[in-house]
Coordinates of C-alpha atoms in Angstrom, one line a residue:
M150 CA -25.1 3.0 4.5
G151 CA -25.0 2.9 0.7
R152 CA -24.2 -0.5 -1.4
V153 CA -20.8 0.7 -2.2
K154 CA -19.9 1.8 1.2
K155 CA -20.9 -1.5 2.5
T156 CA -19.2 -3.4 0.0
L157 CA -15.9 -1.4 0.7
L158 CA -16.4 -1.7 4.4
N159 CA -16.6 -5.4 3.7
A160 CA -13.7 -5.7 1.7
R161 CA -11.7 -3.6 4.2
V162 CA -12.5 -5.7 7.2
N163 CA -12.3 -9.2 5.2
L164 CA -8.7 -8.1 4.0
I165 CA -7.4 -7.0 7.6
Y166 CA -8.6 -10.1 9.4
Y167 CA -7.4 -12.2 6.5
I168 CA -4.1 -11.1 6.7
L169 CA -3.9 -11.1 10.4
V170 CA -5.1 -14.8 10.4
I171 CA -2.7 -15.8 7.9
V172 CA 0.2 -14.4 10.0
V173 CA -0.8 -16.0 13.3
S174 CA -1.8 -19.1 11.6
F175 CA 1.8 -19.4 10.3
F176 CA 3.4 -18.8 13.6
S177 CA 0.8 -21.0 15.6
R178 CA 1.6 -24.0 13.2
K179 CA 5.4 -23.6 13.9
I180 CA 4.7 -23.6 17.6
F181 CA 2.2 -26.5 17.5
L182 CA 4.7 -28.5 15.4
D183 CA 7.4 -28.0 17.8
Y184 CA 5.4 -28.6 21.1
L185 CA 2.7 -30.9 20.1
N186 CA 4.5 -32.6 17.2
A187 CA 3.5 -33.3 13.6
D188 CA 1.5 -36.5 14.3
F189 CA -0.9 -34.5 16.4
V190 CA -1.2 -31.8 13.7
G191 CA -1.8 -34.7 11.1
L192 CA -4.4 -36.0 13.4
T193 CA -6.4 -32.8 13.8
S194 CA -6.2 -32.3 9.9
T195 CA -7.2 -35.7 9.3
L196 CA -10.3 -35.5 11.6
R197 CA -11.3 -32.1 10.2
S198 CA -11.1 -33.9 6.5
I199 CA -13.5 -36.5 7.6
L200 CA -16.1 -33.9 9.1
G201 CA -15.5 -32.0 5.9
F202 CA -16.7 -34.8 3.8
L203 CA -19.9 -35.1 6.1
N204 CA -20.5 -31.3 5.8
L205 CA -21.5 -32.3 2.1
A206 CA -24.8 -33.3 3.5
E207 CA -25.5 -29.3 3.7
L208 CA -26.7 -29.6 0.2
G209 CA -26.1 -26.0 -0.7
I210 CA -29.0 -24.8 1.7
G211 CA -27.0 -22.0 2.7
V212 CA -26.3 -20.8 -0.7
A213 CA -30.1 -21.1 -1.7
I214 CA -31.3 -19.3 1.3
G215 CA -28.9 -16.5 1.0
Q216 CA -30.0 -15.9 -2.7
V217 CA -33.9 -15.8 -1.9
L218 CA -33.2 -13.4 1.0
Y219 CA -32.2 -10.7 -1.3
S220 CA -35.6 -9.7 -2.5
P221 CA -37.3 -9.4 0.9
I222 CA -34.4 -7.7 2.2
A223 CA -34.5 -5.2 -0.6
K224 CA -38.2 -4.7 0.1
D225 CA -37.8 -4.6 4.0
D226 CA -40.3 -7.5 4.0
K227 CA -39.6 -8.7 7.7
H228 CA -42.2 -11.0 7.6
K229 CA -41.1 -13.0 4.7
I230 CA -37.3 -12.9 6.1
N231 CA -38.7 -14.6 9.2
E232 CA -40.3 -17.1 7.2
I233 CA -37.6 -17.7 5.2
L234 CA -35.0 -18.1 8.3
S235 CA -37.6 -20.4 9.9
L236 CA -37.6 -22.6 6.9
Y237 CA -33.7 -22.3 7.0
G238 CA -33.7 -23.4 10.6
Y239 CA -35.9 -26.4 10.0
L240 CA -33.7 -27.5 7.0
Y241 CA -30.7 -27.1 8.9
K242 CA -31.9 -28.9 11.8
K243 CA -32.5 -31.9 9.8
V244 CA -29.3 -31.8 8.3
G245 CA -27.5 -31.4 11.6
I246 CA -29.4 -34.5 13.0
V247 CA -28.0 -36.5 10.1
I248 CA -24.5 -35.3 10.5
L249 CA -24.8 -36.2 14.1
V250 CA -26.0 -39.5 13.5
V251 CA -23.7 -40.4 10.6
G252 CA -20.8 -38.8 12.6
I253 CA -21.5 -41.1 15.6
I254 CA -21.6 -44.1 13.1
I255 CA -18.2 -43.0 11.8
S256 CA -16.6 -42.8 15.1
F257 CA -17.0 -46.7 15.9
F258 CA -14.5 -46.9 12.8
L259 CA -12.1 -44.4 14.5
P260 CA -9.8 -47.2 16.1
L261 CA -9.5 -48.8 12.6
I262 CA -8.8 -45.5 10.8
F263 CA -6.1 -44.4 13.2
E264 CA -4.9 -48.2 14.2
K265 CA -1.4 -47.1 13.7
S266 CA -1.5 -43.8 15.4
I267 CA 0.8 -43.1 18.5
F268 CA -2.2 -41.4 20.2
N269 CA -4.7 -43.3 22.7
N270 CA -8.3 -43.3 22.2
I271 CA -9.0 -40.8 24.6
V272 CA -7.4 -38.1 22.5
I273 CA -8.9 -39.4 19.2
F274 CA -12.5 -39.5 20.4
F275 CA -12.1 -36.3 22.3
G276 CA -10.8 -34.4 19.5
Y277 CA -13.5 -36.1 17.0
Y278 CA -16.3 -35.3 19.1
V279 CA -15.1 -31.5 19.6
F280 CA -14.8 -30.8 15.9
L281 CA -18.2 -32.5 15.4
G282 CA -19.8 -30.7 18.2
S283 CA -18.3 -27.4 16.9
S284 CA -19.5 -28.2 13.1
L285 CA -23.1 -29.0 14.8
L286 CA -23.3 -25.5 16.2
S287 CA -23.4 -24.1 12.6
Y288 CA -26.6 -26.2 12.0
F289 CA -28.5 -25.6 15.1
F290 CA -27.4 -22.0 16.0
N291 CA -25.1 -20.0 13.6
Y292 CA -27.0 -20.5 10.5
Q293 CA -28.9 -17.0 11.3
Q294 CA -25.4 -15.4 10.3
T295 CA -26.7 -15.9 6.5
L296 CA -29.0 -12.6 7.0
L297 CA -26.0 -10.6 7.8
Q298 CA -24.2 -11.8 4.8
A299 CA -27.1 -11.4 2.3
D300 CA -27.8 -7.8 4.0
Q301 CA -24.1 -6.8 3.1
K302 CA -23.1 -6.9 6.9
G303 CA -20.6 -9.7 6.5
Y304 CA -18.1 -7.5 8.2
I305 CA -19.8 -8.0 11.3
V306 CA -19.7 -11.9 10.9
Q307 CA -16.1 -11.6 9.9
K308 CA -15.2 -9.3 12.7
Y309 CA -16.6 -11.6 15.6
Y310 CA -15.7 -14.9 13.9
Q311 CA -11.9 -14.0 13.2
S312 CA -11.4 -12.1 16.5
F313 CA -12.5 -15.4 18.0
V314 CA -10.2 -17.3 15.7
L315 CA -7.2 -15.0 16.7
F316 CA -8.0 -15.0 20.4
K317 CA -8.4 -19.0 20.2
L318 CA -4.9 -19.3 18.3
L319 CA -3.2 -16.8 20.8
L320 CA -4.5 -18.8 23.9
Q321 CA -3.5 -22.2 22.3
I322 CA -0.2 -21.1 21.5
L323 CA 0.5 -19.6 25.4
L324 CA -1.0 -22.9 26.8
V325 CA 0.7 -25.4 24.4
Y326 CA 3.9 -23.6 25.0
H327 CA 3.7 -24.2 28.7
T328 CA 1.9 -27.4 29.1
Q329 CA 2.3 -29.4 25.7
N330 CA -1.1 -31.0 26.4
Y331 CA -3.3 -32.2 23.6
I332 CA -6.6 -32.0 25.7
I333 CA -6.1 -28.3 26.6
W334 CA -5.6 -27.5 22.9
I335 CA -8.6 -29.5 21.8
L336 CA -10.7 -28.1 24.8
I337 CA -9.9 -24.5 23.9
E338 CA -11.0 -25.2 20.2
F339 CA -14.3 -26.1 21.6
M340 CA -14.9 -23.2 23.9
G341 CA -13.8 -20.9 21.3
S342 CA -16.8 -22.3 19.1
V343 CA -19.4 -22.1 21.8
A344 CA -18.3 -18.4 22.7
Y345 CA -18.7 -17.3 19.3
T346 CA -22.1 -18.8 18.9
I347 CA -23.2 -17.1 22.1
I348 CA -21.9 -13.7 21.0
L349 CA -23.4 -14.1 17.5
K350 CA -26.7 -14.8 19.0
W351 CA -26.6 -11.5 21.1
R352 CA -25.2 -9.5 18.0
M353 CA -28.1 -10.8 15.8
A354 CA -30.6 -9.7 18.3
K355 CA -29.2 -6.5 18.7
E356 CA -29.3 -5.9 14.8
Y357 CA -32.4 -7.3 14.1
P358 CA -34.8 -7.0 17.0
W359 CA -37.8 -7.8 15.0
M360 CA -36.3 -11.4 14.1
S361 CA -38.5 -14.0 15.2
I362 CA -37.5 -17.6 14.1
S363 CA -39.6 -20.9 14.6
V364 CA -38.2 -24.0 13.4
Q365 CA -41.6 -25.7 14.1
E366 CA -43.1 -23.2 11.7
G367 CA -40.4 -23.9 9.2
R368 CA -41.8 -27.5 8.6
L369 CA -45.2 -26.0 7.7
L370 CA -43.6 -23.5 5.1
L371 CA -42.2 -26.4 2.9
K372 CA -45.0 -26.2 0.6
K373 CA -45.2 -22.4 0.3
Y374 CA -41.3 -22.2 -0.4
R375 CA -41.1 -25.2 -3.0
Y376 CA -38.9 -23.3 -5.3
I377 CA -36.3 -23.1 -2.3
I378 CA -36.3 -26.8 -2.3
L379 CA -35.8 -26.9 -6.0
K380 CA -32.7 -24.6 -5.7
I381 CA -31.3 -26.6 -2.9
K382 CA -31.6 -29.8 -5.1
Q383 CA -29.9 -28.1 -8.1
L384 CA -27.1 -26.6 -5.9
F385 CA -26.2 -29.9 -4.2
V386 CA -25.2 -31.3 -7.9
H387 CA -23.2 -28.2 -8.4
K388 CA -21.5 -28.4 -4.9
F389 CA -20.9 -32.3 -5.1
S390 CA -19.5 -32.1 -8.6
L391 CA -17.2 -29.1 -7.4
F392 CA -16.0 -31.3 -4.5
I393 CA -15.3 -34.2 -6.9
L394 CA -13.5 -31.9 -9.5
Q395 CA -11.2 -30.3 -6.7
S396 CA -10.3 -33.7 -5.2
S397 CA -9.3 -35.6 -8.4
S398 CA -6.3 -33.9 -9.3
P399 CA -4.0 -35.0 -6.7
F400 CA -5.3 -38.9 -7.0
I401 CA -4.5 -38.9 -11.0
I402 CA -1.1 -37.1 -10.4
Y403 CA -0.3 -39.9 -7.9
A404 CA -1.6 -42.7 -10.4
F405 CA 0.3 -41.5 -13.3
I406 CA 3.5 -40.0 -12.0
S407 CA 4.3 -40.2 -8.1
L408 CA 3.4 -39.3 -4.7
K409 CA 6.4 -36.8 -4.8
Y410 CA 4.9 -34.9 -7.4
V411 CA 1.6 -34.5 -5.7
A412 CA 3.6 -32.6 -3.0
Y413 CA 5.3 -30.7 -5.8
Y414 CA 1.9 -29.7 -7.3
N415 CA 0.5 -28.7 -4.1
N416 CA 3.4 -26.5 -3.2
Y417 CA 2.4 -24.5 -6.2
M418 CA -1.3 -24.7 -5.5
L419 CA -0.5 -23.4 -1.8
I420 CA 1.1 -20.4 -3.4
F421 CA -1.6 -19.5 -5.9
G422 CA -4.3 -20.4 -3.4
K423 CA -3.2 -18.1 -0.6
L424 CA -3.0 -15.1 -3.2
T425 CA -6.4 -15.9 -5.1
G426 CA -7.7 -16.4 -1.5
L427 CA -6.8 -12.9 -0.5
I428 CA -8.2 -11.6 -3.6
G429 CA -11.4 -13.6 -3.1
T430 CA -11.6 -12.5 0.6
V431 CA -11.6 -8.8 -0.6
L432 CA -14.0 -9.3 -3.7
Q433 CA -16.3 -11.5 -1.8
S434 CA -17.9 -8.5 -0.3
S435 CA -19.4 -7.7 -3.7
W436 CA -21.5 -10.8 -3.9
A437 CA -24.3 -9.5 -1.5
G438 CA -24.2 -6.1 -3.3
V439 CA -24.8 -7.7 -6.7
G440 CA -27.6 -9.6 -5.2
N441 CA -29.2 -6.5 -3.8
L442 CA -28.6 -4.9 -7.1
V443 CA -30.6 -7.7 -9.2
A444 CA -33.2 -7.7 -6.6
E445 CA -33.9 -3.9 -7.1
G446 CA -34.2 -4.7 -11.0
N447 CA -32.6 -1.5 -12.6
K448 CA -31.2 -3.3 -15.8
S449 CA -29.0 -0.6 -17.0
N450 CA -27.3 -0.4 -13.5
I451 CA -27.1 -4.1 -13.4
L452 CA -25.3 -4.2 -16.5
K453 CA -23.0 -1.3 -15.8
I454 CA -21.8 -3.0 -12.4
F455 CA -21.4 -6.2 -14.5
W456 CA -18.8 -4.6 -16.8
E457 CA -17.1 -2.8 -14.0
L458 CA -16.6 -6.1 -12.2
T459 CA -15.4 -7.7 -15.4
G460 CA -13.0 -4.9 -16.0
L461 CA -11.7 -5.3 -12.3
R462 CA -11.2 -9.1 -12.6
L463 CA -9.4 -8.6 -16.0
W464 CA -7.2 -6.3 -14.4
I465 CA -6.3 -8.3 -11.2
G466 CA -6.1 -11.4 -13.2
G467 CA -3.7 -9.9 -15.4
I468 CA -1.4 -8.4 -12.9
I469 CA -1.2 -11.7 -10.7
V470 CA -0.4 -14.1 -13.5
M471 CA 2.1 -12.1 -15.2
C472 CA 3.8 -11.3 -11.7
L473 CA 3.4 -15.1 -10.6
Y474 CA 5.1 -16.2 -13.9
Y475 CA 8.4 -14.3 -12.8
L476 CA 8.2 -14.6 -9.0
T477 CA 7.2 -18.2 -8.2
E478 CA 10.3 -20.2 -9.3
P479 CA 12.5 -17.8 -7.3
F480 CA 10.5 -17.9 -4.3
I481 CA 10.2 -21.8 -4.5
T482 CA 13.8 -22.0 -5.0
I483 CA 14.6 -19.9 -1.7
W484 CA 11.6 -21.5 0.1
I485 CA 12.4 -25.1 -0.2
G486 CA 14.9 -25.5 -2.9
A487 CA 15.4 -25.8 -6.6
E488 CA 14.7 -29.4 -6.8
Y489 CA 10.9 -28.7 -6.0
L490 CA 10.5 -26.9 -9.4
L491 CA 8.1 -27.9 -12.0
S492 CA 8.6 -27.5 -15.6
K493 CA 7.9 -24.1 -17.3
D494 CA 5.1 -25.4 -19.4
V495 CA 3.2 -26.9 -16.3
L496 CA 3.6 -23.3 -14.4
L497 CA 2.2 -21.7 -17.6
I498 CA -0.8 -24.0 -17.8
M499 CA -1.6 -23.5 -14.0
L500 CA -1.5 -19.7 -14.4
I501 CA -3.9 -19.9 -17.5
Q502 CA -6.1 -21.7 -14.8
V503 CA -5.6 -18.9 -12.3
F504 CA -6.3 -16.3 -14.6
L505 CA -9.6 -18.0 -16.0
M506 CA -10.9 -18.7 -12.4
Q507 CA -10.3 -14.8 -11.7
I508 CA -12.3 -13.6 -14.7
R509 CA -15.1 -16.0 -14.2
G510 CA -15.8 -14.2 -10.9
P511 CA -18.4 -11.7 -12.4
I512 CA -20.3 -14.5 -14.3
D513 CA -20.5 -16.8 -11.1
N514 CA -21.5 -13.6 -9.0
Y515 CA -24.5 -12.8 -11.2
I516 CA -25.6 -16.3 -11.9
Y517 CA -25.7 -16.5 -8.1
A518 CA -27.7 -13.4 -7.9
Y519 CA -30.3 -14.6 -10.3
G520 CA -30.7 -18.0 -8.8
L521 CA -29.9 -19.6 -12.0
F522 CA -28.9 -23.1 -10.9
S523 CA -31.0 -25.3 -13.3
D524 CA -28.0 -26.2 -15.4
V525 CA -27.2 -29.3 -13.1
W526 CA -25.7 -30.9 -16.2
A527 CA -23.0 -28.3 -16.5
P528 CA -20.6 -29.1 -13.5
L529 CA -21.2 -32.7 -14.3
L530 CA -20.0 -32.1 -17.9
E531 CA -17.1 -30.1 -16.4
G532 CA -16.0 -33.1 -14.3
V533 CA -16.2 -35.5 -17.2
I534 CA -13.9 -33.1 -19.2
N535 CA -11.5 -32.5 -16.6
I536 CA -11.1 -36.2 -15.6
T537 CA -11.1 -37.5 -19.0
V538 CA -8.6 -35.0 -20.4
A539 CA -6.6 -35.6 -17.3
L540 CA -6.4 -39.4 -17.6
I541 CA -5.4 -39.1 -21.4
G542 CA -3.0 -36.2 -21.0
G543 CA -1.4 -37.8 -17.9
K544 CA -0.6 -40.9 -19.9
Y545 CA 0.9 -39.2 -22.9
F546 CA 2.2 -35.6 -21.5
G547 CA 2.5 -36.3 -17.8
L548 CA 1.9 -33.6 -15.3
S549 CA 1.3 -30.8 -17.9
G550 CA -1.7 -33.0 -19.4
I551 CA -3.3 -33.5 -16.3
V552 CA -3.5 -29.8 -15.4
A553 CA -4.7 -29.2 -19.0
G554 CA -7.9 -31.2 -18.2
S555 CA -8.9 -28.5 -15.7
V556 CA -8.2 -25.6 -18.0
L557 CA -10.0 -27.2 -21.0
S558 CA -13.1 -27.9 -18.8
I559 CA -13.2 -24.4 -17.6
L560 CA -12.9 -23.1 -21.0
V561 CA -15.7 -25.3 -22.4
V562 CA -18.1 -24.9 -19.5
V563 CA -17.3 -21.7 -17.7
F564 CA -16.5 -19.6 -21.0
G565 CA -18.7 -21.3 -23.3
W566 CA -21.9 -22.3 -21.5
K567 CA -22.0 -20.2 -18.3
P568 CA -21.9 -16.6 -20.2
Y569 CA -24.7 -17.9 -22.6
F570 CA -26.8 -18.9 -19.6
L571 CA -26.3 -15.6 -17.8
F572 CA -27.1 -13.5 -20.9
K573 CA -30.0 -15.5 -22.0
K574 CA -31.8 -16.3 -18.7
G575 CA -30.4 -13.2 -16.6
F576 CA -29.8 -10.4 -18.6
L577 CA -32.1 -11.3 -21.7
L578 CA -29.4 -10.3 -24.0
P579 CA -27.4 -12.0 -26.7
V580 CA -24.1 -13.6 -25.4
S581 CA -22.1 -12.0 -28.3
L582 CA -21.8 -9.0 -26.2
Y583 CA -19.9 -10.7 -23.7
F584 CA -17.4 -12.3 -26.2
K585 CA -17.0 -9.1 -28.2
N586 CA -16.0 -7.5 -25.0
I587 CA -13.8 -10.3 -23.4
I588 CA -11.9 -11.6 -26.1
P589 CA -10.1 -8.3 -27.3
K590 CA -9.1 -7.7 -23.7
V591 CA -7.4 -11.2 -23.4
L592 CA -5.5 -10.6 -26.8
L593 CA -4.4 -7.3 -25.4
L594 CA -3.0 -9.2 -22.2
G595 CA -0.9 -11.1 -24.6
L596 CA 0.4 -7.9 -26.0
A597 CA 1.1 -6.3 -22.4
W598 CA 2.8 -9.6 -21.5
Y599 CA 5.0 -9.4 -24.5
I600 CA 6.0 -6.1 -23.4
V601 CA 6.6 -7.0 -19.9
D602 CA 8.7 -10.0 -20.9
Y603 CA 10.9 -7.9 -23.0
L604 CA 11.6 -5.3 -20.2
V605 CA 12.1 -7.9 -17.5
T606 CA 14.4 -9.8 -19.8
E607 CA 16.5 -6.9 -20.9
L608 CA 16.7 -4.8 -17.7
I609 CA 16.3 -7.3 -14.7
I610 CA 16.8 -11.0 -15.5
G611 CA 20.6 -11.8 -14.9
K612 CA 21.4 -8.8 -13.1
L613 CA 19.8 -9.8 -9.8
I614 CA 21.1 -12.6 -7.7
L615 CA 17.8 -14.2 -6.0
D616 CA 19.6 -15.9 -3.0
S617 CA 17.6 -14.4 0.0
Y618 CA 14.0 -13.4 0.7
M619 CA 15.1 -9.7 0.9
N620 CA 16.6 -9.9 -2.8
W621 CA 13.6 -11.6 -3.7
L622 CA 11.4 -9.1 -2.2
M623 CA 13.1 -6.2 -4.1
F624 CA 12.9 -8.2 -7.3
S625 CA 8.9 -8.6 -6.8
V626 CA 8.4 -4.9 -6.3
V627 CA 10.1 -4.3 -9.5
I628 CA 8.2 -6.7 -11.6
C629 CA 5.2 -5.7 -9.8
L630 CA 5.7 -2.0 -11.0
I631 CA 6.5 -2.9 -14.4
V632 CA 3.3 -5.2 -14.8
F633 CA 1.2 -2.5 -13.3
F634 CA 2.4 0.1 -15.5
V635 CA 2.1 -1.6 -18.6
W636 CA -1.1 -3.5 -18.0
T637 CA -3.0 -0.7 -16.3
P638 CA -3.0 1.9 -19.2
I639 CA -3.8 -0.8 -21.8
L640 CA -6.9 -2.0 -20.0
F641 CA -7.9 1.5 -19.1
F642 CA -8.1 2.7 -22.5
S643 CA -9.5 -0.5 -24.0
S644 CA -12.3 -1.2 -21.3
R645 CA -15.1 1.0 -20.5
G646 CA -15.9 -0.7 -17.6
F647 CA -12.7 -0.5 -16.1
R648 CA -12.7 3.4 -16.9
E649 CA -16.0 3.7 -15.0
L650 CA -14.8 1.5 -12.2
M651 CA -11.7 3.8 -11.8
S652 CA -13.8 7.0 -12.0
R653 CA -16.2 5.8 -9.2
F654 CA -13.1 4.8 -7.0
R655 CA -11.6 8.3 -7.6
K656 CA -14.9 9.9 -6.4
Y657 CA -14.9 7.7 -3.6
V658 CA -11.5 8.7 -2.4
L659 CA -12.2 12.4 -2.8
N660 CA -15.3 12.1 -0.8
I661 CA -13.4 10.6 2.0
V662 CA -10.7 13.2 1.7
T663 CA -13.3 16.1 1.6
E664 CA -15.2 14.6 4.6
S665 CA -12.1 14.4 6.6
K666 CA -11.5 18.1 6.2

């Protein structure tokens, strides 16, 4: 199967399962809240958060291993793949032991943490150790799935994993509805994780019958693969800085404004997060494809795909921010009420952040493919800028000043340093090529938005009463069509990469039609 077909297959599977899981999760949450109560849902969320912090001990090992697998996969070097996976297994075993020990120590403090909880210690400890055990399965057994991801077979992982998630949720819904029993819910959680591990081991053996992993041998390979250890250390700084970066805004909002506005902010982030998560789930399938492309070393093809992905992200980013600008406030008004709306300037700054996060995708993708993680100071600088600007902005400008901190940090580091780093160390080309390409397109987006705003204001705003989900849905269709038919031709005629991507997509569709006949 070719690289493009694998990418599209991964995207299709990811999209289908993402939508199914969202629908079932939304329904299951309602059932769990009604039949287990909000306190139990809060308990499980808190326990997961504690273990999520422990998973920082992973240090970025999985990312580093995935990146170094691209080259031996491209060369079909089975011996080297086995060595890298053996080293991976050894490192993950050590991390798993650390998480187990620290997890046990933390468990001694659970009675203090949940002192005011309505649940007895049996439920709390049982839930905690089930989540801990499920997490440890990844470190002792499931780590092998990284090979599937690097080999552009992530659809296999998604197919099995999300199928188990769906089956587990449906079983929990059924039994909770009839029993309202906390222990049964927790037990199903663990049984689902164990069943997935068993099936994954079987599928890996079937997909790679030549795979032979020795954790004991992995320890002896540390000196041979010192560069992997270096990448892991570099990635840990990136990962830890990102964790702090993503966790800081709610605390700063609470410090300078109020806890109420944290909830308001999170309502918006929930909407944006679900939409960008859907896009990320589809486009994530291109990461392994780019990794294999870079491993092959065809420079002209590497650059060609880079410009195509850049054009695609510009197109997607432009569409979603313009649509969200007109659709977010009416949706929140219908969903939870007009009192939860934030000011227009806050919405605009948040949408700028969404757009920047979209168009940074190809840069991050290629930096990962080249293994360029040595700029450990960059995420630290990004965090310093974000928090400093947020603190100053929060004091003088409120919520808009806090959100602006994130936007400014992304502009300085992600669009100032990262393109330079990639073009100098990866492409070996002047970074001016990137800015000459990207800046005119961003300016054209401003023109497209001006045209869209004129059409929406003159033709739609004031002529529809948005008092129901159905009216909002009709409004959404009209807005999205206007945005699509304004932005698509502007980008098509101004971006060679986007034109080539559309040509590639057209040929792929024609091939499918021809084959079906």
